Amino acid sequence: MTAHFLYLFDPLCGWCYGASAGIAALAKHPGVTVETLPTGLFAGDRVRTLGSEMRDHILASDRRIAALTGAVFGDPYRERIVGGAGLTLDSSHATLALTTVAQTVPDRELDAFHTIQRARYIEGRDIPDVFVLIDLLVEAGFDAAAVMLANPDPGVRKANAQRLERARSVMQHFGIGGVPALLRVDGTALTPVDASTLYRDPLSLASSHRLA
């Protein structure tokens, strides 16, 4: 049985980082297809500034994520958050970067997402910076996407806006308040799946009895 999932996420979502190993394992499972779709949780009018309250919330969440999933948060990342008063939480450029990958090598968008996550959460790199993202794409072999990100044309920007609109429409329709979110795709029908399974037993999602 073929299983098709739609995965909703944001590059600055810590819980999405915690789910990265699970979604990767699910996507690699035979007979499983995972379609990725960024939501713009911290993009556009949702950009936020890192104040003390947000900082404390992020650090507390990171501790819970690490305990639950085993995800590693590097010291450079922690230092950036702890000393980052006034930092901008903006996933706009990272979201656009993923759209350029979707436009050039669509079957590797999840790989690009994980590259961006590792750069942020382990290496502490400044993901909101478009030049950092261009370097990351080049380093990971996404040369065509890097060129596109450096000079995004109206078509790429339109595709990016359409992806965000679709993600937000799905979230609104199903009353999904946050990410990561996972939905099973059956033709044109979508069915929400418990995304927390990605932290515990992701391959159970691929079994036929869970897809019935």
mmCIF file of C-alpha atoms in Angstrom:
data_model
loop_
_atom_site.group_PDB
_atom_site.id
_atom_site.type_symbol
_atom_site.label_atom_id
_atom_site.label_comp_id
_atom_site.label_asym_id
_atom_site.label_seq_id
_atom_site.Cartn_x
_atom_site.Cartn_y
_atom_site.Cartn_z
ATOM 1 C CA MET A 1 0.000 0.000 0.000
ATOM 2 C CA THR A 2 1.274 3.453 -0.925
ATOM 3 C CA ALA A 3 1.014 6.116 1.758
ATOM 4 C CA HIS A 4 1.064 9.806 0.864
ATOM 5 C CA PHE A 5 1.466 12.460 3.551
ATOM 6 C CA LEU A 6 1.457 16.258 3.587
ATOM 7 C CA TYR A 7 3.916 17.693 6.113
ATOM 8 C CA LEU A 8 3.442 21.272 7.337
ATOM 9 C CA PHE A 9 6.354 23.018 9.042
ATOM 10 C CA ASP A 10 8.386 26.184 9.535
ATOM 11 C CA PRO A 11 12.199 26.513 9.468
ATOM 12 C CA LEU A 12 12.188 28.368 12.815
ATOM 13 C CA CYS A 13 9.925 25.875 14.576
ATOM 14 C CA GLY A 14 11.803 24.025 17.313
ATOM 15 C CA TRP A 15 9.237 21.236 17.497
ATOM 16 C CA CYS A 16 9.671 20.725 13.741
ATOM 17 C CA TYR A 17 13.376 20.318 14.414
ATOM 18 C CA GLY A 18 12.520 17.724 17.037
ATOM 19 C CA ALA A 19 10.430 15.885 14.439
ATOM 20 C CA SER A 20 13.184 15.966 11.799
ATOM 21 C CA ALA A 21 14.490 12.446 12.443
ATOM 22 C CA GLY A 22 10.960 11.054 12.458
ATOM 23 C CA ILE A 23 9.830 12.694 9.252
ATOM 24 C CA ALA A 24 13.085 11.691 7.551
ATOM 25 C CA ALA A 25 12.575 8.050 8.572
ATOM 26 C CA LEU A 26 8.971 8.140 7.376
ATOM 27 C CA ALA A 27 9.923 9.704 4.034
ATOM 28 C CA LYS A 28 12.568 7.018 3.427
ATOM 29 C CA HIS A 29 10.202 4.141 4.158
ATOM 30 C CA PRO A 30 9.303 2.075 1.058
ATOM 31 C CA GLY A 31 5.934 3.012 -0.356
ATOM 32 C CA VAL A 32 5.738 6.323 1.492
ATOM 33 C CA THR A 33 5.671 9.750 -0.136
ATOM 34 C CA VAL A 34 5.999 12.887 1.972
ATOM 35 C CA GLU A 35 5.025 16.206 0.401
ATOM 36 C CA THR A 36 6.524 19.173 2.231
ATOM 37 C CA LEU A 37 4.822 22.520 2.644
ATOM 38 C CA PRO A 38 6.124 25.500 4.673
ATOM 39 C CA THR A 39 3.485 27.483 6.534
ATOM 40 C CA GLY A 40 5.148 30.844 7.096
ATOM 41 C CA LEU A 41 4.711 30.589 10.864
ATOM 42 C CA PHE A 42 7.340 33.331 11.288
ATOM 43 C CA ALA A 43 7.098 34.915 7.839
ATOM 44 C CA GLY A 44 5.496 38.083 6.497
ATOM 45 C CA ASP A 45 3.193 39.688 9.034
ATOM 46 C CA ARG A 46 4.077 36.911 11.506
ATOM 47 C CA VAL A 47 7.689 38.000 11.981
ATOM 48 C CA ARG A 48 8.520 38.496 15.662
ATOM 49 C CA THR A 49 11.276 40.096 17.708
ATOM 50 C CA LEU A 50 13.080 38.024 20.313
ATOM 51 C CA GLY A 51 12.361 39.604 23.668
ATOM 52 C CA SER A 52 13.043 38.149 27.111
ATOM 53 C CA GLU A 53 9.663 36.402 27.340
ATOM 54 C CA MET A 54 10.029 34.785 23.908
ATOM 55 C CA ARG A 55 13.641 33.839 24.723
ATOM 56 C CA ASP A 56 12.609 32.063 27.918
ATOM 57 C CA HIS A 57 9.778 30.311 26.097
ATOM 58 C CA ILE A 58 12.116 29.075 23.354
ATOM 59 C CA LEU A 59 14.758 27.825 25.787
ATOM 60 C CA ALA A 60 12.157 25.998 27.888
ATOM 61 C CA SER A 61 10.648 24.446 24.756
ATOM 62 C CA ASP A 62 14.090 23.395 23.545
ATOM 63 C CA ARG A 63 14.693 21.544 26.799
ATOM 64 C CA ARG A 64 11.382 19.697 26.426
ATOM 65 C CA ILE A 65 12.103 18.907 22.785
ATOM 66 C CA ALA A 66 15.558 17.536 23.597
ATOM 67 C CA ALA A 67 14.179 15.388 26.436
ATOM 68 C CA LEU A 68 11.322 14.017 24.346
ATOM 69 C CA THR A 69 13.048 13.472 21.006
ATOM 70 C CA GLY A 70 16.786 13.355 21.671
ATOM 71 C CA ALA A 71 17.310 16.281 19.289
ATOM 72 C CA VAL A 72 20.640 18.030 19.849
ATOM 73 C CA PHE A 73 20.771 21.801 20.261
ATOM 74 C CA GLY A 74 24.303 23.075 19.729
ATOM 75 C CA ASP A 75 26.049 25.555 22.000
ATOM 76 C CA PRO A 76 26.373 28.176 19.209
ATOM 77 C CA TYR A 77 22.590 28.114 18.791
ATOM 78 C CA ARG A 78 21.944 28.420 22.538
ATOM 79 C CA GLU A 79 24.396 31.301 22.793
ATOM 80 C CA ARG A 80 22.615 33.063 19.937
ATOM 81 C CA ILE A 81 19.251 32.738 21.693
ATOM 82 C CA VAL A 82 20.511 33.609 25.186
ATOM 83 C CA GLY A 83 22.342 36.698 23.984
ATOM 84 C CA GLY A 84 19.952 37.541 21.209
ATOM 85 C CA ALA A 85 17.818 40.339 22.633
ATOM 86 C CA GLY A 86 16.274 42.078 19.650
ATOM 87 C CA LEU A 87 16.944 39.252 17.207
ATOM 88 C CA THR A 88 14.319 38.917 14.506
ATOM 89 C CA LEU A 89 12.467 35.627 14.209
ATOM 90 C CA ASP A 90 11.849 35.718 10.474
ATOM 91 C CA SER A 91 11.554 32.599 8.335
ATOM 92 C CA SER A 92 10.640 34.514 5.164
ATOM 93 C CA HIS A 93 13.969 33.982 3.379
ATOM 94 C CA ALA A 94 14.260 30.371 4.549
ATOM 95 C CA THR A 95 10.760 29.686 3.265
ATOM 96 C CA LEU A 96 11.640 31.249 -0.077
ATOM 97 C CA ALA A 97 14.845 29.189 -0.164
ATOM 98 C CA LEU A 98 12.794 26.020 0.187
ATOM 99 C CA THR A 99 10.525 27.152 -2.619
ATOM 100 C CA THR A 100 13.555 27.572 -4.878
ATOM 101 C CA VAL A 101 14.526 23.983 -4.057
ATOM 102 C CA ALA A 102 10.957 22.857 -4.768
ATOM 103 C CA GLN A 103 11.215 24.613 -8.123
ATOM 104 C CA THR A 104 14.542 23.023 -9.071
ATOM 105 C CA VAL A 105 14.823 19.629 -7.324
ATOM 106 C CA PRO A 106 11.401 19.046 -5.725
ATOM 107 C CA ASP A 107 12.228 15.565 -4.452
ATOM 108 C CA ARG A 108 14.986 17.055 -2.257
ATOM 109 C CA GLU A 109 13.074 19.786 -0.456
ATOM 110 C CA LEU A 110 13.017 17.790 2.771
ATOM 111 C CA ASP A 111 16.808 17.386 2.525
ATOM 112 C CA ALA A 112 17.176 21.143 2.116
ATOM 113 C CA PHE A 113 14.903 21.733 5.095
ATOM 114 C CA HIS A 114 17.058 19.476 7.253
ATOM 115 C CA THR A 115 20.183 21.290 6.048
ATOM 116 C CA ILE A 116 18.681 24.589 7.186
ATOM 117 C CA GLN A 117 17.616 23.083 10.514
ATOM 118 C CA ARG A 118 21.078 21.706 11.249
ATOM 119 C CA ALA A 119 22.661 25.033 10.369
ATOM 120 C CA ARG A 120 20.381 26.851 12.805
ATOM 121 C CA TYR A 121 19.969 24.463 15.709
ATOM 122 C CA ILE A 122 23.422 22.892 15.793
ATOM 123 C CA GLU A 123 25.761 25.418 14.175
ATOM 124 C CA GLY A 124 23.898 28.532 15.335
ATOM 125 C CA ARG A 125 23.940 30.132 11.902
ATOM 126 C CA ASP A 126 21.767 33.155 11.160
ATOM 127 C CA ILE A 127 19.006 31.558 9.096
ATOM 128 C CA PRO A 128 16.965 34.761 8.608
ATOM 129 C CA ASP A 129 19.934 36.138 6.616
ATOM 130 C CA VAL A 130 19.431 35.437 2.901
ATOM 131 C CA PHE A 131 23.190 35.411 2.253
ATOM 132 C CA VAL A 132 23.658 32.683 4.868
ATOM 133 C CA LEU A 133 20.938 30.685 3.127
ATOM 134 C CA ILE A 134 22.555 31.139 -0.279
ATOM 135 C CA ASP A 135 25.822 29.816 1.147
ATOM 136 C CA LEU A 136 24.005 26.870 2.712
ATOM 137 C CA LEU A 137 22.339 25.930 -0.554
ATOM 138 C CA VAL A 138 25.652 26.031 -2.381
ATOM 139 C CA GLU A 139 27.370 23.983 0.329
ATOM 140 C CA ALA A 140 24.625 21.351 0.097
ATOM 141 C CA GLY A 141 24.772 21.154 -3.698
ATOM 142 C CA PHE A 142 21.618 23.126 -4.463
ATOM 143 C CA ASP A 143 23.402 25.452 -6.879
ATOM 144 C CA ALA A 144 20.410 26.209 -9.128
ATOM 145 C CA ALA A 145 18.257 27.005 -6.099
ATOM 146 C CA ALA A 146 20.997 29.270 -4.705
ATOM 147 C CA VAL A 147 21.102 31.247 -7.954
ATOM 148 C CA MET A 148 17.318 31.522 -7.908
ATOM 149 C CA LEU A 149 17.316 32.698 -4.283
ATOM 150 C CA ALA A 150 19.952 35.337 -5.026
ATOM 151 C CA ASN A 151 17.765 36.759 -7.803
ATOM 152 C CA PRO A 152 14.178 35.582 -7.231
ATOM 153 C CA ASP A 153 11.953 36.383 -10.169
ATOM 154 C CA PRO A 154 8.203 37.106 -9.938
ATOM 155 C CA GLY A 155 7.392 33.497 -10.781
ATOM 156 C CA VAL A 156 9.308 32.179 -7.783
ATOM 157 C CA ARG A 157 7.760 34.746 -5.472
ATOM 158 C CA LYS A 158 4.298 33.833 -6.776
ATOM 159 C CA ALA A 159 4.957 30.129 -6.235
ATOM 160 C CA ASN A 160 6.138 30.881 -2.700
ATOM 161 C CA ALA A 161 3.017 32.912 -1.937
ATOM 162 C CA GLN A 162 0.804 30.144 -3.318
ATOM 163 C CA ARG A 163 2.483 27.561 -1.113
ATOM 164 C CA LEU A 164 1.984 29.688 1.976
ATOM 165 C CA GLU A 165 -1.624 30.349 1.031
ATOM 166 C CA ARG A 166 -2.270 26.640 0.560
ATOM 167 C CA ALA A 167 -0.663 25.736 3.883
ATOM 168 C CA ARG A 168 -2.626 28.355 5.786
ATOM 169 C CA SER A 169 -5.830 27.311 4.045
ATOM 170 C CA VAL A 170 -5.301 23.688 5.107
ATOM 171 C CA MET A 171 -4.537 24.739 8.672
ATOM 172 C CA GLN A 172 -7.605 26.943 8.854
ATOM 173 C CA HIS A 173 -9.858 24.279 7.356
ATOM 174 C CA PHE A 174 -8.829 21.649 9.886
ATOM 175 C CA GLY A 175 -8.364 24.016 12.824
ATOM 176 C CA ILE A 176 -4.638 23.280 13.038
ATOM 177 C CA GLY A 177 -3.045 25.805 15.373
ATOM 178 C CA GLY A 178 0.644 25.005 15.014
ATOM 179 C CA VAL A 179 3.345 22.939 13.413
ATOM 180 C CA PRO A 180 4.603 20.364 12.802
ATOM 181 C CA ALA A 181 1.377 19.063 11.337
ATOM 182 C CA LEU A 182 0.848 15.943 9.275
ATOM 183 C CA LEU A 183 -2.049 14.953 7.055
ATOM 184 C CA ARG A 184 -2.724 11.775 5.091
ATOM 185 C CA VAL A 185 -3.536 12.378 1.421
ATOM 186 C CA ASP A 186 -6.085 10.166 -0.333
ATOM 187 C CA GLY A 187 -6.619 11.571 -3.796
ATOM 188 C CA THR A 188 -7.972 15.042 -3.110
ATOM 189 C CA ALA A 189 -8.984 14.233 0.471
ATOM 190 C CA LEU A 190 -6.865 15.182 3.483
ATOM 191 C CA THR A 191 -7.068 13.578 6.912
ATOM 192 C CA PRO A 192 -5.129 14.973 9.891
ATOM 193 C CA VAL A 193 -2.722 12.544 11.566
ATOM 194 C CA ASP A 194 -1.288 12.843 15.080
ATOM 195 C CA ALA A 195 2.041 14.540 14.327
ATOM 196 C CA SER A 196 3.379 13.681 17.783
ATOM 197 C CA THR A 197 3.787 10.135 16.449
ATOM 198 C CA LEU A 198 6.822 11.495 14.613
ATOM 199 C CA TYR A 199 8.545 11.836 17.983
ATOM 200 C CA ARG A 200 7.711 8.321 19.165
ATOM 201 C CA ASP A 201 7.131 5.806 16.390
ATOM 202 C CA PRO A 202 7.096 7.422 12.931
ATOM 203 C CA LEU A 203 7.180 4.179 10.969
ATOM 204 C CA SER A 204 3.889 3.107 12.531
ATOM 205 C CA LEU A 205 2.313 5.737 10.304
ATOM 206 C CA ALA A 206 3.335 3.721 7.247
ATOM 207 C CA SER A 207 1.572 0.547 8.334
ATOM 208 C CA SER A 208 -1.573 -0.442 6.502
ATOM 209 C CA HIS A 209 -3.713 -0.696 9.623
ATOM 210 C CA ARG A 210 -2.927 2.937 10.487
ATOM 211 C CA LEU A 211 -3.860 4.017 6.964
ATOM 212 C CA ALA A 212 -7.184 2.199 6.840
#
